[in-house]
Tab-separated table of C-alpha atoms in Angstrom:
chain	number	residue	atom	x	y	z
A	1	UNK	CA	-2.337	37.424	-39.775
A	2	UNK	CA	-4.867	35.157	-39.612
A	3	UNK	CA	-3.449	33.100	-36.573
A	4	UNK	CA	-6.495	30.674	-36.075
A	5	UNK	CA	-6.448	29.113	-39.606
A	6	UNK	CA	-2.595	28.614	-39.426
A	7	UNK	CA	-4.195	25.575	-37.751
A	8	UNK	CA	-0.636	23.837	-36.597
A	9	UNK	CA	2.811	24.563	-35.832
A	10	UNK	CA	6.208	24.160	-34.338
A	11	UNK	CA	7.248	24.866	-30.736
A	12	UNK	CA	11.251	24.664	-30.475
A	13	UNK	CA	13.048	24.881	-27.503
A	14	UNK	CA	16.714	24.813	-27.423
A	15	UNK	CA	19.415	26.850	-25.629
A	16	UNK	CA	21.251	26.194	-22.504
A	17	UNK	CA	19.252	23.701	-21.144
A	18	UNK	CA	19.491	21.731	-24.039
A	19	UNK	CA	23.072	21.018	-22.796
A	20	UNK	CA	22.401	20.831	-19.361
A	21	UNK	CA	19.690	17.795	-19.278
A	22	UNK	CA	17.220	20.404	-17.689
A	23	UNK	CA	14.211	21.925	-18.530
A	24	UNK	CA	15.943	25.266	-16.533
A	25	UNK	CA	19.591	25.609	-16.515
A	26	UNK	CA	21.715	27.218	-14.521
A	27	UNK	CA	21.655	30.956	-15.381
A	28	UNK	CA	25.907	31.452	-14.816
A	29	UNK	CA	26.203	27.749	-16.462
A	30	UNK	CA	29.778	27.896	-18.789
A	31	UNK	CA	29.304	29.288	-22.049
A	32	UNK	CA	31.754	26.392	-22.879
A	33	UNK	CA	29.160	23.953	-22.653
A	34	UNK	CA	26.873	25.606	-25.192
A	35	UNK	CA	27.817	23.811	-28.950
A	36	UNK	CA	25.753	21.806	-31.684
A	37	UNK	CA	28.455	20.807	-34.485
A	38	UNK	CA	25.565	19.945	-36.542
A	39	UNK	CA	23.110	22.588	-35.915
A	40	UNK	CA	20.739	22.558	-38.617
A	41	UNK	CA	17.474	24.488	-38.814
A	42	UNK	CA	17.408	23.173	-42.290
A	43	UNK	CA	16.309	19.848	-40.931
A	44	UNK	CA	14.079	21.609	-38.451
A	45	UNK	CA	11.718	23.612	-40.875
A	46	UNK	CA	11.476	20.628	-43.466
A	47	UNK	CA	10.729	18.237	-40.261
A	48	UNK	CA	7.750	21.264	-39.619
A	49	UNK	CA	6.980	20.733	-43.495
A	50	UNK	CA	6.396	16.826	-43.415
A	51	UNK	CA	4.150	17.179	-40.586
A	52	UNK	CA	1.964	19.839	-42.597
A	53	UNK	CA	2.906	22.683	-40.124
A	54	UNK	CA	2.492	26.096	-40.929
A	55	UNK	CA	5.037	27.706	-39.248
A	56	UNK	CA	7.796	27.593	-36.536
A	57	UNK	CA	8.199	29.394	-32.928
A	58	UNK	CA	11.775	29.410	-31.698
A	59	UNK	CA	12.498	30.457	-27.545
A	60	UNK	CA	14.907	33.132	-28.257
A	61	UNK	CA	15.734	33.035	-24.533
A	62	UNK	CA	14.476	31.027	-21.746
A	63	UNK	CA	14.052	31.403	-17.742
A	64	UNK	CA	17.348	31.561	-17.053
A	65	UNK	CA	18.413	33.964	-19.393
A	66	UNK	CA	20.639	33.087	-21.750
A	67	UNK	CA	19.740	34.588	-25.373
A	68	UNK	CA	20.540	32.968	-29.047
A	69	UNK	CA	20.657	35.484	-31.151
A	70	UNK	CA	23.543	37.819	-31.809
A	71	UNK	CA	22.239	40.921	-29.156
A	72	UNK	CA	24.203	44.113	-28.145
A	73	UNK	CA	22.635	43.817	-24.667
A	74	UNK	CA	24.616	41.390	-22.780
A	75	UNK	CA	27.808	38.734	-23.289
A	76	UNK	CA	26.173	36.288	-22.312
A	77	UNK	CA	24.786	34.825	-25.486
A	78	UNK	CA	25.436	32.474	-28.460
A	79	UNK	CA	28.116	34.733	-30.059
A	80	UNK	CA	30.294	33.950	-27.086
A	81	UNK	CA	29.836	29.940	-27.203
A	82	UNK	CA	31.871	27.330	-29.535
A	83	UNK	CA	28.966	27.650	-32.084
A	84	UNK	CA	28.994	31.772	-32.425
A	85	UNK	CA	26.033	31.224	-34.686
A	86	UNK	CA	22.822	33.482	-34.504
A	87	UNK	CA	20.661	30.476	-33.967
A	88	UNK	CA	17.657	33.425	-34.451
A	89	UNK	CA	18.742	34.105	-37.605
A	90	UNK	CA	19.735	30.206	-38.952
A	91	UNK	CA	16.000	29.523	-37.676
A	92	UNK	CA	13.753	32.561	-39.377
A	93	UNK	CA	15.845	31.623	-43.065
A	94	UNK	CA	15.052	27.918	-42.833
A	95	UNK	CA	11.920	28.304	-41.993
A	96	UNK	CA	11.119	31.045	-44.347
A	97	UNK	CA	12.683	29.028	-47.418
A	98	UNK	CA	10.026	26.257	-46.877
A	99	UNK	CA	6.989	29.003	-46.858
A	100	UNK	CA	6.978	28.939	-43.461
A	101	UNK	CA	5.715	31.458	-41.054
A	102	UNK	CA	8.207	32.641	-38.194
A	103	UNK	CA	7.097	33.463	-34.698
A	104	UNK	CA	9.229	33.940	-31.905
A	105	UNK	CA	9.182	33.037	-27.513
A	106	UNK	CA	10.585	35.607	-25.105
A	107	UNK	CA	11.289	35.056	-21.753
A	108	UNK	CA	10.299	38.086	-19.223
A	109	UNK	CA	11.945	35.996	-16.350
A	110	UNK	CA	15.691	36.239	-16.777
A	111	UNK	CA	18.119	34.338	-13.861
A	112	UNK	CA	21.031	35.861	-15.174
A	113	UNK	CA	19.788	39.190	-15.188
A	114	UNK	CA	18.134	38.814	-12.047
A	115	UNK	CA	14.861	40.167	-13.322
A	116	UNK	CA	12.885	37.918	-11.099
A	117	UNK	CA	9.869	39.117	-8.230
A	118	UNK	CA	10.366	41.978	-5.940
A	119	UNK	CA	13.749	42.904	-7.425
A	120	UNK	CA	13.010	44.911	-10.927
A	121	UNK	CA	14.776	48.201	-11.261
A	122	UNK	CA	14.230	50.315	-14.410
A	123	UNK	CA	17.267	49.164	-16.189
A	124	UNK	CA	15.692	45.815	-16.616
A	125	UNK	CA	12.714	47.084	-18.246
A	126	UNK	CA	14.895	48.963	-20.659
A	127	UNK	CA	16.956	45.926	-21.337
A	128	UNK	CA	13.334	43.737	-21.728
A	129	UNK	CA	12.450	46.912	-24.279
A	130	UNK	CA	16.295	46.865	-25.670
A	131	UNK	CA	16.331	42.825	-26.302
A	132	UNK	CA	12.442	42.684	-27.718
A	133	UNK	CA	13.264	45.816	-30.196
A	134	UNK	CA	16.269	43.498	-31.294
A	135	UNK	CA	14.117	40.525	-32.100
A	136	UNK	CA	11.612	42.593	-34.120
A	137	UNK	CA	14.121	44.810	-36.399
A	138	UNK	CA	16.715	42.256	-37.484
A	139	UNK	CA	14.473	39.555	-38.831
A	140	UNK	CA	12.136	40.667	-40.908
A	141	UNK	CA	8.407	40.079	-40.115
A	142	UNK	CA	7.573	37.987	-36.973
A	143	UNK	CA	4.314	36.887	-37.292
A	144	UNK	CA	3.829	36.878	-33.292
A	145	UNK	CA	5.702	37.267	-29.860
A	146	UNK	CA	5.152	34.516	-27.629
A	147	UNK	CA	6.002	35.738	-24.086
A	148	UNK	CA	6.445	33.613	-20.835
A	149	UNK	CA	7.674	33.756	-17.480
A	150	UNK	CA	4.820	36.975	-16.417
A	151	UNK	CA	1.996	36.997	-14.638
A	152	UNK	CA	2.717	33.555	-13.487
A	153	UNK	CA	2.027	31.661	-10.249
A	154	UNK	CA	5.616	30.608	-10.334
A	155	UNK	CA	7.208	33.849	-12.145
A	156	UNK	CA	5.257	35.790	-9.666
A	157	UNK	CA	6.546	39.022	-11.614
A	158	UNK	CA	3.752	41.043	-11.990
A	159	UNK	CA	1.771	43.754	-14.753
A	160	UNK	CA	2.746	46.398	-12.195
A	161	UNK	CA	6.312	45.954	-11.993
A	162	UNK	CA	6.761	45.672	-15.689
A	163	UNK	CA	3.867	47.372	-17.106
A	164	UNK	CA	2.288	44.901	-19.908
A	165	UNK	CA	1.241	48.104	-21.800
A	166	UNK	CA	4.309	49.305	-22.363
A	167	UNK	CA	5.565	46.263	-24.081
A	168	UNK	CA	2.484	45.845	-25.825
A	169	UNK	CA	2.586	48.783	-27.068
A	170	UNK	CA	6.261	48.283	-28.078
A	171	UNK	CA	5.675	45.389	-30.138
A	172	UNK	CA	3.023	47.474	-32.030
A	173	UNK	CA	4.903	50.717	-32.925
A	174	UNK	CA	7.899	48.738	-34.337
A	175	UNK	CA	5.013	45.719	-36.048
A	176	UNK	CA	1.645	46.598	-35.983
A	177	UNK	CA	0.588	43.158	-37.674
A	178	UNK	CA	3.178	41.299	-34.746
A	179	UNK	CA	0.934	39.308	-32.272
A	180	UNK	CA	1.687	39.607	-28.581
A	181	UNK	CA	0.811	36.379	-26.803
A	182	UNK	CA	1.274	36.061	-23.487
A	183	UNK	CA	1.036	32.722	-21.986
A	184	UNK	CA	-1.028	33.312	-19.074
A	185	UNK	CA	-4.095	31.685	-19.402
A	186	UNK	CA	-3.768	30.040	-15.877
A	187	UNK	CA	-4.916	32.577	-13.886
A	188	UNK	CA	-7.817	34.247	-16.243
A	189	UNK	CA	-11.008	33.334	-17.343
A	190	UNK	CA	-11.558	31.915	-20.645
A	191	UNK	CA	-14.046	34.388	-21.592
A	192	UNK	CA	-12.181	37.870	-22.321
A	193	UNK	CA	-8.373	38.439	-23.535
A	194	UNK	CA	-6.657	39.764	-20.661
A	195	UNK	CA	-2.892	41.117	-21.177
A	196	UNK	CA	-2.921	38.964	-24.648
A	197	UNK	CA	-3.911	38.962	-28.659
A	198	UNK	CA	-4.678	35.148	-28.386
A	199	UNK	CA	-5.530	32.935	-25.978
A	200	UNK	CA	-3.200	30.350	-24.965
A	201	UNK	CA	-3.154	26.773	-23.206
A	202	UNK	CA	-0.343	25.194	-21.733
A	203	UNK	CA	-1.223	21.347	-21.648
A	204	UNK	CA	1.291	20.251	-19.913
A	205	UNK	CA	1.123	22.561	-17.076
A	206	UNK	CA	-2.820	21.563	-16.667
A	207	UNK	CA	-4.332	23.944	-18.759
A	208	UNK	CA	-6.656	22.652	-21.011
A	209	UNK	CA	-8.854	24.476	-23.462
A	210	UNK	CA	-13.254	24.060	-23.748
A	211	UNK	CA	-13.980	22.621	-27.348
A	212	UNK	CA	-17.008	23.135	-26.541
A	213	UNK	CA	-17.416	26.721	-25.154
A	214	UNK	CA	-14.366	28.905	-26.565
A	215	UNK	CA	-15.272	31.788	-28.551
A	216	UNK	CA	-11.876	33.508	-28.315
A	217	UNK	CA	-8.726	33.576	-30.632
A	218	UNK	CA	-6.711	30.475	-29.183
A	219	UNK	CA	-3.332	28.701	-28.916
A	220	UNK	CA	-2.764	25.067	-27.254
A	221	UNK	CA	0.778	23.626	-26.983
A	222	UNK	CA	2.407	20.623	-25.958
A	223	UNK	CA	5.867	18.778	-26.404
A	224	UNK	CA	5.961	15.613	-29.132
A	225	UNK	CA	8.219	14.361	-26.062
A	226	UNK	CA	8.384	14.038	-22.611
A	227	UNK	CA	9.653	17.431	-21.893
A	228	UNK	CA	10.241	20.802	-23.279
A	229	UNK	CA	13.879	21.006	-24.052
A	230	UNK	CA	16.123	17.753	-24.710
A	231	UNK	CA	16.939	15.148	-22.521
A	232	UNK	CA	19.598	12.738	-23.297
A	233	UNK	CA	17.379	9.849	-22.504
A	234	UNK	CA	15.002	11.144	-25.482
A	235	UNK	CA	16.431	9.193	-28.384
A	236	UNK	CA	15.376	6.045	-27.257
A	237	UNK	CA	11.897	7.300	-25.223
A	238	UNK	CA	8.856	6.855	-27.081
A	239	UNK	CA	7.291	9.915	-28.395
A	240	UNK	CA	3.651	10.699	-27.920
A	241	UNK	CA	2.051	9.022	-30.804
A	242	UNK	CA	0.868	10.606	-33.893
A	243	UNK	CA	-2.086	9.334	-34.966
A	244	UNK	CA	-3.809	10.085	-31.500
A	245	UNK	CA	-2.333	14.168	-31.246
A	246	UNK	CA	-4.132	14.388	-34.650
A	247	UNK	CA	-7.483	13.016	-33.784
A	248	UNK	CA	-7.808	13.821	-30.267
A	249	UNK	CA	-5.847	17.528	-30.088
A	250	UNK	CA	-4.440	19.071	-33.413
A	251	UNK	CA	-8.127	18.626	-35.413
A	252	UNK	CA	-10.541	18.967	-32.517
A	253	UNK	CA	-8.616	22.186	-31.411
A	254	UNK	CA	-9.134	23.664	-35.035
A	255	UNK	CA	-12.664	23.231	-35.026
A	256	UNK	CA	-12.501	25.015	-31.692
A	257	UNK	CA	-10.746	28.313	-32.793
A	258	UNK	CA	-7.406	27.296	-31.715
A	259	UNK	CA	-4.081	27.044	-32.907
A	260	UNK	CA	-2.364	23.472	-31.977
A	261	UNK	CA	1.659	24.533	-31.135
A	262	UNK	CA	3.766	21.392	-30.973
A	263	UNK	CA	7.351	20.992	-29.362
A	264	UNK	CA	10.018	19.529	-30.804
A	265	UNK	CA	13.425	19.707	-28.826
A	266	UNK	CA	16.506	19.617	-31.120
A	267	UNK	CA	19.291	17.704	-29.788
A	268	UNK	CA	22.613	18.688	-28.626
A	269	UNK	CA	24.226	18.369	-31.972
A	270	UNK	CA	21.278	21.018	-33.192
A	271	UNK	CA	19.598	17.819	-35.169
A	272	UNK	CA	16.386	16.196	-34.525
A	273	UNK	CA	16.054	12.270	-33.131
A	274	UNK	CA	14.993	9.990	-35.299
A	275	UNK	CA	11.986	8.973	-33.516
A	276	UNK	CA	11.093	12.402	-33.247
A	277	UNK	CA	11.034	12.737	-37.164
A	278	UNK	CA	9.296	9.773	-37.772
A	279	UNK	CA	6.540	10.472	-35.643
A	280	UNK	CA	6.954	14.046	-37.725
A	281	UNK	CA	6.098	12.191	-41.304
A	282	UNK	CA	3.630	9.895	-39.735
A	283	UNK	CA	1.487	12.916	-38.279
A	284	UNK	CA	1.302	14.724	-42.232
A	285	UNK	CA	0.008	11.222	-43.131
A	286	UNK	CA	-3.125	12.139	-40.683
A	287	UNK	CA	-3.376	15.776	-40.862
A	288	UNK	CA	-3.926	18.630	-43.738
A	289	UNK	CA	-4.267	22.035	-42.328
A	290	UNK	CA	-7.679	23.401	-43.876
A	291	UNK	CA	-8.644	27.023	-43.661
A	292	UNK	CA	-12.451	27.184	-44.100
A	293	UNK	CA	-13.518	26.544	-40.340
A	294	UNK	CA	-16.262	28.061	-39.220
A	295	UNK	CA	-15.707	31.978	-39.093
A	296	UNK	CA	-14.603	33.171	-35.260
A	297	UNK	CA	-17.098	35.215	-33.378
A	298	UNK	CA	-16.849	38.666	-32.726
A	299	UNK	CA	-15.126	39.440	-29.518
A	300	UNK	CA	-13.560	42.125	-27.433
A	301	UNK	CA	-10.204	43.181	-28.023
A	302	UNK	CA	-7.462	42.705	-24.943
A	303	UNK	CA	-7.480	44.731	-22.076
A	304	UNK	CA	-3.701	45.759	-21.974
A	305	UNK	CA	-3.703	48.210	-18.887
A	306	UNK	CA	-3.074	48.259	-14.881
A	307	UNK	CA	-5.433	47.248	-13.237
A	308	UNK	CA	-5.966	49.874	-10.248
A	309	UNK	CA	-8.592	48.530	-8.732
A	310	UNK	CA	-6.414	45.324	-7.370
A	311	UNK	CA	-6.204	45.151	-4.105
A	312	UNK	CA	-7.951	48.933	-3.511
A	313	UNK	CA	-9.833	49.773	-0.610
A	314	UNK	CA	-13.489	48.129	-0.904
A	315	UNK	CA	-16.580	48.119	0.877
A	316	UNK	CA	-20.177	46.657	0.031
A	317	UNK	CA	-23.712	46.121	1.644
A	318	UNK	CA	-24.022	43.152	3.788
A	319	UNK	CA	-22.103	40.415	2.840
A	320	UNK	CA	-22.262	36.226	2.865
A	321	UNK	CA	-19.815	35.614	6.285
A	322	UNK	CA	-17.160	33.463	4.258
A	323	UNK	CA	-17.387	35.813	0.822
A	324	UNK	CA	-16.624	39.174	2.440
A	325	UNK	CA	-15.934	42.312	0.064
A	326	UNK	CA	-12.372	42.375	-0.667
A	327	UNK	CA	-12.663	38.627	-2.920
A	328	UNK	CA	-14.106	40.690	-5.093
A	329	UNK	CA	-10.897	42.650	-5.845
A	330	UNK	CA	-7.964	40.144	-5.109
A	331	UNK	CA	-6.900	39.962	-8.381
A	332	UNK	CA	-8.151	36.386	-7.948
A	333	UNK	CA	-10.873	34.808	-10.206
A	334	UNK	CA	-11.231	31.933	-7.977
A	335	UNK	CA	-12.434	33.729	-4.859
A	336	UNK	CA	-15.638	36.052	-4.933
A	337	UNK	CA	-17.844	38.522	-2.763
A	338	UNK	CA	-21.258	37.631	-2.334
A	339	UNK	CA	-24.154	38.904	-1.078
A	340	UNK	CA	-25.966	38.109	1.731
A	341	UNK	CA	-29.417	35.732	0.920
A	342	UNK	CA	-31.420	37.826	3.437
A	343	UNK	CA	-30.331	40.971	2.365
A	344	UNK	CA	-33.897	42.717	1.112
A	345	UNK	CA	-32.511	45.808	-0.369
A	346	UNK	CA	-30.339	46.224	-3.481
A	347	UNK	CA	-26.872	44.830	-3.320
A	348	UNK	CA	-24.286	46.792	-4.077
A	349	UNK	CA	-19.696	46.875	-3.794
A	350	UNK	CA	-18.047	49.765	-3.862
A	351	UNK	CA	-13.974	50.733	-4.464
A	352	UNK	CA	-12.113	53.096	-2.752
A	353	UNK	CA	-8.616	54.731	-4.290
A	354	UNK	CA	-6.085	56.351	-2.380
A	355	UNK	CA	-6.194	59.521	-5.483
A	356	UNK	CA	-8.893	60.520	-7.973
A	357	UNK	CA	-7.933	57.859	-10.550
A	358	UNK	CA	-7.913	58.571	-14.674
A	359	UNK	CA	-10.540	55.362	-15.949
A	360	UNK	CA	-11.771	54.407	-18.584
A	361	UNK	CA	-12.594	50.891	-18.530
A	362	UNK	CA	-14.846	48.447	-15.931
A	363	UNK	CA	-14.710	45.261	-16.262
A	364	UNK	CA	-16.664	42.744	-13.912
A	365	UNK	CA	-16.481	38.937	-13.742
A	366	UNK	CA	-19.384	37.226	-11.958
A	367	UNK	CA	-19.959	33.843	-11.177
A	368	UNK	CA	-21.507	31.567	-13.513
A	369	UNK	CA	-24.566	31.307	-11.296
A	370	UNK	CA	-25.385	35.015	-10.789
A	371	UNK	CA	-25.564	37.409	-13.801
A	372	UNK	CA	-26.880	40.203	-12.882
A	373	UNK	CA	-27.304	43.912	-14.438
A	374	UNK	CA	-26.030	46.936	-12.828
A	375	UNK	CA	-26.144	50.935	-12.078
A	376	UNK	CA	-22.844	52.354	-12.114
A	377	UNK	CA	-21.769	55.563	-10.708
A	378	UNK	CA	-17.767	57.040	-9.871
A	379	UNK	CA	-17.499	59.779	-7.118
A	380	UNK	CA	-16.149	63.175	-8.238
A	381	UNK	CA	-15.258	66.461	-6.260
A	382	UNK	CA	-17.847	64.745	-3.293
A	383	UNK	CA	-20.452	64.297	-5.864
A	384	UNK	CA	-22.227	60.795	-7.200
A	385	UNK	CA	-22.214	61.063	-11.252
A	386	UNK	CA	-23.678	58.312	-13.296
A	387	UNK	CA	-21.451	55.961	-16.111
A	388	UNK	CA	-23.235	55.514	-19.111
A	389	UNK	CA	-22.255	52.710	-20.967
A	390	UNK	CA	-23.886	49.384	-22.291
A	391	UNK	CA	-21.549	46.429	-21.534
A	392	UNK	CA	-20.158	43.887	-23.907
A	393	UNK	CA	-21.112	40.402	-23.034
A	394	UNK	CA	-18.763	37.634	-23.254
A	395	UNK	CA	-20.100	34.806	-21.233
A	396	UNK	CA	-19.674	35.592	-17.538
A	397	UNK	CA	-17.720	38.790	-18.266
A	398	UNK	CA	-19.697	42.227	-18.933
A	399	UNK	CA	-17.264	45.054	-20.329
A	400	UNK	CA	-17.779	48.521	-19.986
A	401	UNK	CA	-15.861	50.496	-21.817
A	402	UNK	CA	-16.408	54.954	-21.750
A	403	UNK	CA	-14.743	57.972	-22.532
A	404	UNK	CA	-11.973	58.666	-19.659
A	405	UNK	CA	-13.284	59.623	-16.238
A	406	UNK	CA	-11.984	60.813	-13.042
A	407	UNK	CA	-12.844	59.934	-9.798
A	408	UNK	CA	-11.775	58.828	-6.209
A	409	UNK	CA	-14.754	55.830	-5.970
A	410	UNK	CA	-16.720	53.272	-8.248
A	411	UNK	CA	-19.867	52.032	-6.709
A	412	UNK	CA	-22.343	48.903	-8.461
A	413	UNK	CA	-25.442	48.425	-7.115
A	414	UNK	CA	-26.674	45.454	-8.253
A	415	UNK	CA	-29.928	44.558	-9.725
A	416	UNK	CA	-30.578	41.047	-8.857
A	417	UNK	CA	-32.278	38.310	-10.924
A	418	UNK	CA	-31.170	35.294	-8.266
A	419	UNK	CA	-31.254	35.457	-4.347
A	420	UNK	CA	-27.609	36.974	-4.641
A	421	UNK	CA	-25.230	38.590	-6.291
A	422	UNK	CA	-21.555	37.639	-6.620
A	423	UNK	CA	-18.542	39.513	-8.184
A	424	UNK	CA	-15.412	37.179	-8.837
A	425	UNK	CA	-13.018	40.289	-9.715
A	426	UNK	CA	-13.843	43.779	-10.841
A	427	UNK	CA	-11.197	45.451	-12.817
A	428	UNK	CA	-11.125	49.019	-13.271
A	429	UNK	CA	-8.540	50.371	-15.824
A	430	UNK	CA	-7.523	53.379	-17.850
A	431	UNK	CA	-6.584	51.712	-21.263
A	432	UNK	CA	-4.595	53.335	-23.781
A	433	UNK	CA	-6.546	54.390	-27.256
């Protein structure tokens, strides 16, 4: 699918918080509460139409767990509420009948479940791999997996304790053309897909995407009101206004490579607020998706694997007092090891791993102000052997990518063009192929 020149669509979010005036509700909150008389994803998709939208993204199930479709894996869902309506399925038909494309949110943080930090067990990776294989066999083709709640500052659940490939790789055998996007852009550098097909840019939470320097598949999103799900306050709040999201978001964001996602909360009864609608109508009157942009440059495709360099043993040649050599493996792209300005000799950083290690992948980020080129070598059975590979460049990222390795050691030395070097993060990973 050619995501990019979908150029603008629908972000919906509605399920138990859309009942509980919260953005996150409380994950044991009364299925009794749970009901929209009127529910009508009708109304939704041909709001999506009069706004020119190309398709729809619906949060199957948010933070604190509660899922709207009809799923085998728990009771707590829809089917057990006053509405006992597949709100999955009423969405992807709607949708679908006004030439629509369908995508679909997923929530890897689930309250209810207790899949939350430091307390995954196997059986809630199978239910992750149980509820996603749901989602992508009984509706047809999903055009992408938007997935949340991972990687995050506040989710705090990590790619180690559920392995991203795994999923990934899920998604793939059961639809190769389904998009996995995982909204993580927070944490890495806009420069290289990490754990993700496209890109993506939460606006509300700060994250805002370069016009000016992206050269990766992207996604931006942001809610039409003041917050994600429905507040009761919302009918009579003004919505942001129209005219501006075109000019100053949906259209600049197209010529940038990126996909403009837009959020519009249905309200308890399952309709959509007048105001809401209007400001629907009055953004199609501005805004015509086009599809001849200029073409998107080539780029690397996602690195999907653990990373087992975070957080490994490391050691390097004299170092700048404040920038010492484990910054440079912190699984942090805001701290970095640099080397020290009177250091004569060649810099170099080396990583240590508690095993010989399968590799296959090296990725280094530097700092803006110090590219630099570099020797790379692994240690194997006590003997130095040289990696031959010619990077991929993608702006402060060089990608190395060989034929699997094994080894107990990585060492760079560093060929300097400034008066040091500096490695933000170096990731070393065996990716699947």
């Amino acid at each position: 699918m050619d995501f990019v020149n979908l150029g603008f669509g629908m972000f919906i979010h509605y399920g138990m918080p859309t009942f509980m005036d919260q953005d996150w509700s409380d994950p044991h909150a009364a299925l009794s509460l749970f009901d929209s008389p009127k529910l009508n994803a009708e109304m939704w998709a041909k709001a999506a139409k009069s706004a020119n939208m190309t398709y729809g993204c619906l949060t199957t199930k948010h933070h604190s767990g509660f899922p709207i479709w009809n799923t085998k894996t728990t009771d707590y869902n829809v089917m057990k509420t006053l509405l006992g309506k597949d709100v999955v399925q009423e969405f992807v038909d709607a949708f679908r009948e006004q030439n629509l494309s369908v995508m679909l949110y997923y929530s890897i943080l689930d309250m209810h479940q207790g899949i939350r930090p430091n307390q995954v067990t196997g059986e809630h990776i199978e239910l992750i791999k149980a509820q996603i294989t749901e989602l992508l066999t009984q509706y047809g083709k999903i055009d992408a997996l938007v997935i949340d709640g991972w990687d995050a500052p506040w989710s705090r659940i990590s790619y180690d304790e559920i392995p991203f490939d795994d999923i990934y790789y899920l998604v793939k055998a059961i639809q190769p053309d389904c998009l996995v996007m995982d909204l993580n852009s927070a944490k890495y550098p806009g420069d290289l897909l990490f754990y993700t097909d496209i890109k993506s840019y939460e606006q509300g939470a700060g994250q805002f995407i370069s016009k000016e320097h992206n050269k990766l598949p992207a996604m931006a999103c942001l809610p039409l009101q003041q917050n994600w799900f429905w507040k009761q306050n919302f009918p009579t709040t003004p919505v942001k206004d129209a005219k501006k999201l075109v000019q100053e978001f949906i259209i600049p964001y197209n010529q940038a490579y990126c996909n403009f996602m837009l959020n519009v909360a249905p309200n308890a009864e399952g309709t959509i607020d007048q105001n809401a609608l209007d400001a629907l109508a009055e953004i199609g009157k501005h805004y015509s998706n086009k599809t001849n942009y200029n073409e998107l440059p080539a780029y690397e495709y996602p690195i999907t694997g653990r990373n087992i360099a975070k957080k490994a043993v490391s050691n390097s040649s004299w170092s700048d007092d404040m920038n010492i050599m484990d910054f440079a493996n912190d699984d942090s792209f805001n701290s970095a090891w640099v080397s020290n300005a009177a250091d004569s000799g060649k810099p170099w950083f080396e990583l240590t791993f508690d095993r010989s290690q399968s590799f296959n992948t090296l990725v280094i980020t530097e700092r803006k102000d110090y590219p630099a080129s570099y020797e790379i070598e692994y240690l194997k059975d006590g003997k130095w052997l040289a990696i031959q590979a010619t990077p991929s460049v993608q702006g402060r990222i060089k990608v190395f990518r060989f034929a699997d390795l094994i080894g107990n050691k990585i060492r760079l030395t560093i060929e300097k063009n400034r008066t040091q070097a500096a490695l933000a993060e170096v990731g070393v990973y065996h990716e699947r192929r």
